[in-house]
mmCIF file of C-alpha atoms in Angstrom:
data_model
loop_
_atom_site.group_PDB
_atom_site.id
_atom_site.type_symbol
_atom_site.label_atom_id
_atom_site.label_comp_id
_atom_site.label_asym_id
_atom_site.label_seq_id
_atom_site.Cartn_x
_atom_site.Cartn_y
_atom_site.Cartn_z
ATOM 1 C CA UNK I 41 99.944 111.942 104.180
ATOM 2 C CA UNK I 42 98.945 110.366 107.309
ATOM 3 C CA UNK I 43 96.739 106.921 107.150
ATOM 4 C CA UNK I 44 93.164 107.937 108.390
ATOM 5 C CA UNK I 45 93.535 104.976 111.227
ATOM 6 C CA UNK I 46 96.665 107.145 112.844
ATOM 7 C CA UNK I 47 93.929 110.096 113.334
ATOM 8 C CA UNK I 48 91.210 107.839 114.660
ATOM 9 C CA UNK I 49 93.033 107.271 118.024
ATOM 10 C CA UNK I 50 90.806 107.970 120.970
ATOM 11 C CA UNK I 51 92.759 107.663 123.957
ATOM 12 C CA UNK I 52 95.769 109.873 125.071
ATOM 13 C CA UNK I 53 98.051 106.912 125.172
ATOM 14 C CA UNK I 54 97.126 105.786 121.751
ATOM 15 C CA UNK I 55 97.701 109.671 120.630
ATOM 16 C CA UNK I 56 101.049 109.697 122.380
ATOM 17 C CA UNK I 57 102.227 106.546 120.728
ATOM 18 C CA UNK I 58 101.040 107.577 117.118
ATOM 19 C CA UNK I 59 102.779 110.961 117.825
ATOM 20 C CA UNK I 60 106.011 109.056 118.347
ATOM 21 C CA UNK I 61 105.672 106.683 115.551
ATOM 22 C CA UNK I 62 104.954 109.648 113.322
ATOM 23 C CA UNK I 63 107.850 111.726 114.748
ATOM 24 C CA UNK I 64 110.203 108.681 114.439
ATOM 25 C CA UNK I 65 109.405 108.529 110.624
ATOM 26 C CA UNK I 66 109.288 112.196 109.675
ATOM 27 C CA UNK I 67 112.445 113.371 111.635
ATOM 28 C CA UNK I 68 113.477 115.314 108.386
ATOM 29 C CA UNK I 69 110.607 117.243 108.794
ATOM 30 C CA UNK I 70 111.519 118.003 112.590
ATOM 31 C CA UNK I 71 115.013 119.284 111.781
ATOM 32 C CA UNK I 72 113.829 121.147 108.390
ATOM 33 C CA UNK I 73 111.405 123.363 111.047
ATOM 34 C CA UNK I 74 114.090 123.436 114.074
ATOM 35 C CA UNK I 75 117.003 124.074 111.624
ATOM 36 C CA UNK I 76 116.778 127.894 111.642
ATOM 37 C CA UNK I 77 116.355 127.992 115.431
ATOM 38 C CA UNK I 78 118.984 125.554 116.595
ATOM 39 C CA UNK I 79 121.634 128.021 117.041
ATOM 40 C CA UNK I 80 119.391 130.055 119.809
ATOM 41 C CA UNK I 81 118.321 126.561 121.724
ATOM 42 C CA UNK I 82 119.529 125.131 124.510
ATOM 43 C CA UNK I 83 118.475 121.786 123.116
ATOM 44 C CA UNK I 84 120.216 118.319 121.961
ATOM 45 C CA UNK I 85 118.469 115.956 119.805
ATOM 46 C CA UNK I 86 116.544 114.227 122.553
ATOM 47 C CA UNK I 87 115.012 117.494 123.378
ATOM 48 C CA UNK I 88 114.110 118.153 119.830
ATOM 49 C CA UNK I 89 112.503 114.632 119.592
ATOM 50 C CA UNK I 90 110.520 114.912 122.832
ATOM 51 C CA UNK I 91 109.086 118.318 121.672
ATOM 52 C CA UNK I 92 108.399 117.013 118.121
ATOM 53 C CA UNK I 93 106.267 114.130 119.857
ATOM 54 C CA UNK I 94 104.403 116.803 121.711
ATOM 55 C CA UNK I 95 103.577 118.984 118.730
ATOM 56 C CA UNK I 96 102.862 115.940 116.783
ATOM 57 C CA UNK I 97 100.462 114.878 119.428
ATOM 58 C CA UNK I 98 98.555 118.309 119.408
ATOM 59 C CA UNK I 99 98.286 118.151 115.508
ATOM 60 C CA UNK I 100 96.909 114.683 115.481
ATOM 61 C CA UNK I 101 94.206 115.906 117.989
ATOM 62 C CA UNK I 102 93.550 119.060 115.804
ATOM 63 C CA UNK I 103 93.615 117.079 112.571
ATOM 64 C CA UNK I 104 91.094 114.758 114.081
ATOM 65 C CA UNK I 105 88.941 117.544 115.429
ATOM 66 C CA UNK I 106 88.823 118.920 111.873
ATOM 67 C CA UNK I 107 88.239 115.626 110.358
ATOM 68 C CA UNK I 108 91.304 116.218 108.020
ATOM 69 C CA UNK I 109 94.046 113.860 108.203
ATOM 70 C CA UNK I 110 95.834 115.191 105.090
ATOM 71 C CA UNK I 111 96.375 118.315 106.951
ATOM 72 C CA UNK I 112 98.555 116.717 109.739
ATOM 73 C CA UNK I 113 101.842 117.749 108.297
ATOM 74 C CA UNK I 114 101.033 121.596 108.034
ATOM 75 C CA UNK I 115 99.326 121.340 111.431
ATOM 76 C CA UNK I 116 102.637 119.781 112.641
ATOM 77 C CA UNK I 117 104.733 122.335 111.078
ATOM 78 C CA UNK I 118 102.899 125.301 112.671
ATOM 79 C CA UNK I 119 102.764 123.806 116.100
ATOM 80 C CA UNK I 120 106.370 122.760 116.345
ATOM 81 C CA UNK I 121 107.684 126.027 114.749
ATOM 82 C CA UNK I 122 105.977 127.641 117.721
ATOM 83 C CA UNK I 123 107.649 125.066 120.277
ATOM 84 C CA UNK I 124 110.926 126.001 118.615
ATOM 85 C CA UNK I 125 110.204 129.871 118.928
ATOM 86 C CA UNK I 126 109.787 129.207 122.517
ATOM 87 C CA UNK I 127 112.634 127.254 123.072
ATOM 88 C CA UNK I 128 114.990 129.637 121.332
ATOM 89 C CA UNK I 129 113.409 132.618 123.532
ATOM 90 C CA UNK I 130 114.625 130.908 126.585
ATOM 91 C CA UNK I 131 118.196 132.056 126.431
ATOM 92 C CA UNK I 132 118.717 135.283 124.767
ATOM 93 C CA UNK I 133 122.263 135.188 122.910
ATOM 94 C CA UNK I 134 124.360 138.158 123.767
ATOM 95 C CA UNK I 135 126.398 139.405 120.675
ATOM 96 C CA UNK I 136 129.642 141.053 121.544
ATOM 97 C CA UNK I 137 132.210 142.537 119.189
ATOM 98 C CA UNK I 138 135.018 139.974 119.296
ATOM 99 C CA UNK I 139 137.448 142.630 119.892
ATOM 100 C CA UNK I 140 136.175 142.997 123.379
ATOM 101 C CA UNK I 141 136.209 139.291 124.365
ATOM 102 C CA UNK I 142 139.336 138.491 126.697
ATOM 103 C CA UNK I 143 142.218 136.310 124.977
ATOM 104 C CA UNK I 144 143.074 134.009 127.355
ATOM 105 C CA UNK I 145 146.546 133.293 125.508
ATOM 106 C CA UNK I 146 147.354 137.120 126.315
ATOM 107 C CA UNK I 147 146.538 136.925 129.882
ATOM 108 C CA UNK I 148 149.291 136.173 132.567
ATOM 109 C CA UNK I 149 148.584 133.098 134.572
ATOM 110 C CA UNK I 150 148.799 133.509 138.341
ATOM 111 C CA UNK I 151 148.754 131.126 141.131
ATOM 112 C CA UNK I 152 146.020 133.141 142.928
ATOM 113 C CA UNK I 153 142.612 132.617 141.659
ATOM 114 C CA UNK I 154 139.764 135.096 142.702
ATOM 115 C CA UNK I 155 137.497 133.208 145.131
ATOM 116 C CA UNK I 156 134.498 135.432 146.466
ATOM 117 C CA UNK I 157 134.071 135.191 150.127
ATOM 118 C CA UNK I 158 130.994 133.685 151.898
ATOM 119 C CA UNK I 159 129.882 137.066 152.865
ATOM 120 C CA UNK I 160 130.131 138.413 149.385
ATOM 121 C CA UNK I 161 128.033 135.363 147.985
ATOM 122 C CA UNK I 162 125.299 135.725 150.490
ATOM 123 C CA UNK I 163 125.198 139.541 149.629
ATOM 124 C CA UNK I 164 124.599 138.650 146.024
ATOM 125 C CA UNK I 165 122.129 135.972 146.313
ATOM 126 C CA UNK I 166 119.990 138.089 148.840
ATOM 127 C CA UNK I 167 117.563 139.335 146.356
ATOM 128 C CA UNK I 168 117.338 135.592 144.957
ATOM 129 C CA UNK I 169 114.554 133.401 146.360
ATOM 130 C CA UNK I 170 113.485 129.733 145.996
ATOM 131 C CA UNK I 171 115.091 127.348 143.479
ATOM 132 C CA UNK I 172 117.377 129.804 141.833
ATOM 133 C CA UNK I 173 118.985 130.607 145.096
ATOM 134 C CA UNK I 174 119.176 126.806 145.613
ATOM 135 C CA UNK I 175 120.931 126.121 142.270
ATOM 136 C CA UNK I 176 123.170 129.423 142.201
ATOM 137 C CA UNK I 177 124.438 128.402 145.806
ATOM 138 C CA UNK I 178 124.960 124.630 144.542
ATOM 139 C CA UNK I 179 127.113 126.044 141.442
ATOM 140 C CA UNK I 180 129.188 128.217 143.826
ATOM 141 C CA UNK I 181 129.974 125.760 146.188
ATOM 142 C CA UNK I 182 131.496 123.658 143.709
ATOM 143 C CA UNK I 183 135.561 123.352 143.327
ATOM 144 C CA UNK I 184 135.513 123.171 139.475
ATOM 145 C CA UNK I 185 133.261 125.089 137.043
ATOM 146 C CA UNK I 186 130.276 122.823 136.159
ATOM 147 C CA UNK I 187 128.261 122.873 133.085
ATOM 148 C CA UNK I 188 124.572 123.304 132.158
ATOM 149 C CA UNK I 189 124.549 119.352 131.885
ATOM 150 C CA UNK I 190 125.809 118.809 135.271
ATOM 151 C CA UNK I 191 123.609 121.260 136.987
ATOM 152 C CA UNK I 192 120.502 119.510 134.961
ATOM 153 C CA UNK I 193 121.589 116.275 136.346
ATOM 154 C CA UNK I 194 121.998 117.044 139.763
ATOM 155 C CA UNK I 195 118.475 118.568 140.289
ATOM 156 C CA UNK I 196 116.713 116.436 137.769
ATOM 157 C CA UNK I 197 115.784 119.162 135.143
ATOM 158 C CA UNK I 198 116.593 119.716 131.310
ATOM 159 C CA UNK I 199 119.593 121.742 130.597
ATOM 160 C CA UNK I 200 117.028 124.323 128.784
ATOM 161 C CA UNK I 201 115.563 124.597 132.142
ATOM 162 C CA UNK I 202 119.093 125.347 133.817
ATOM 163 C CA UNK I 203 119.839 127.693 131.112
ATOM 164 C CA UNK I 204 116.507 129.766 131.379
ATOM 165 C CA UNK I 205 116.931 129.702 135.218
ATOM 166 C CA UNK I 206 120.375 130.966 135.106
ATOM 167 C CA UNK I 207 119.822 133.544 132.363
ATOM 168 C CA UNK I 208 116.483 134.900 134.375
ATOM 169 C CA UNK I 209 118.881 134.999 137.772
ATOM 170 C CA UNK I 210 121.541 136.902 135.887
ATOM 171 C CA UNK I 211 118.856 139.420 134.559
ATOM 172 C CA UNK I 212 117.595 139.872 137.878
ATOM 173 C CA UNK I 213 121.086 140.578 139.376
ATOM 174 C CA UNK I 214 122.098 142.843 136.900
ATOM 175 C CA UNK I 215 118.713 144.859 137.284
ATOM 176 C CA UNK I 216 119.211 145.041 141.030
ATOM 177 C CA UNK I 217 122.669 146.387 140.843
#
């Protein structure tokens, strides 16, 4: 149960600080709610912590409006579960039978690697506009494969946003073809 003084916060800054403190002391609840959705999220511990703070701030506001501080945890669980569902829906996992997946050990190594020519890249990205095009072009310009973390750091966004952008771009490319 949360102390009533935590619910009486009035300014946005106080609510945010109270939410941060509440989440720090209730990380077990955060993990308990998020655990079923973790395999489907492109999120790390820091992402969970930030989402939990936002959910806790919303729960504090709702608990204060309804004048029921004893229901802060149930409000938080419902709100945070919704956040987890949205994070899990960002990237849809692809389920493939294991016998279809290529085995790198069985493939012969060759010295010549497939490199798409500039014309093929431009043609493929023709239907892609704006930020999606910028991110895809940057990824394709790299000499070595890059991770979503490297892309996120380069464009100063979260890994989840990069995964969602790439997923939506791939869907758009497959629909166009």
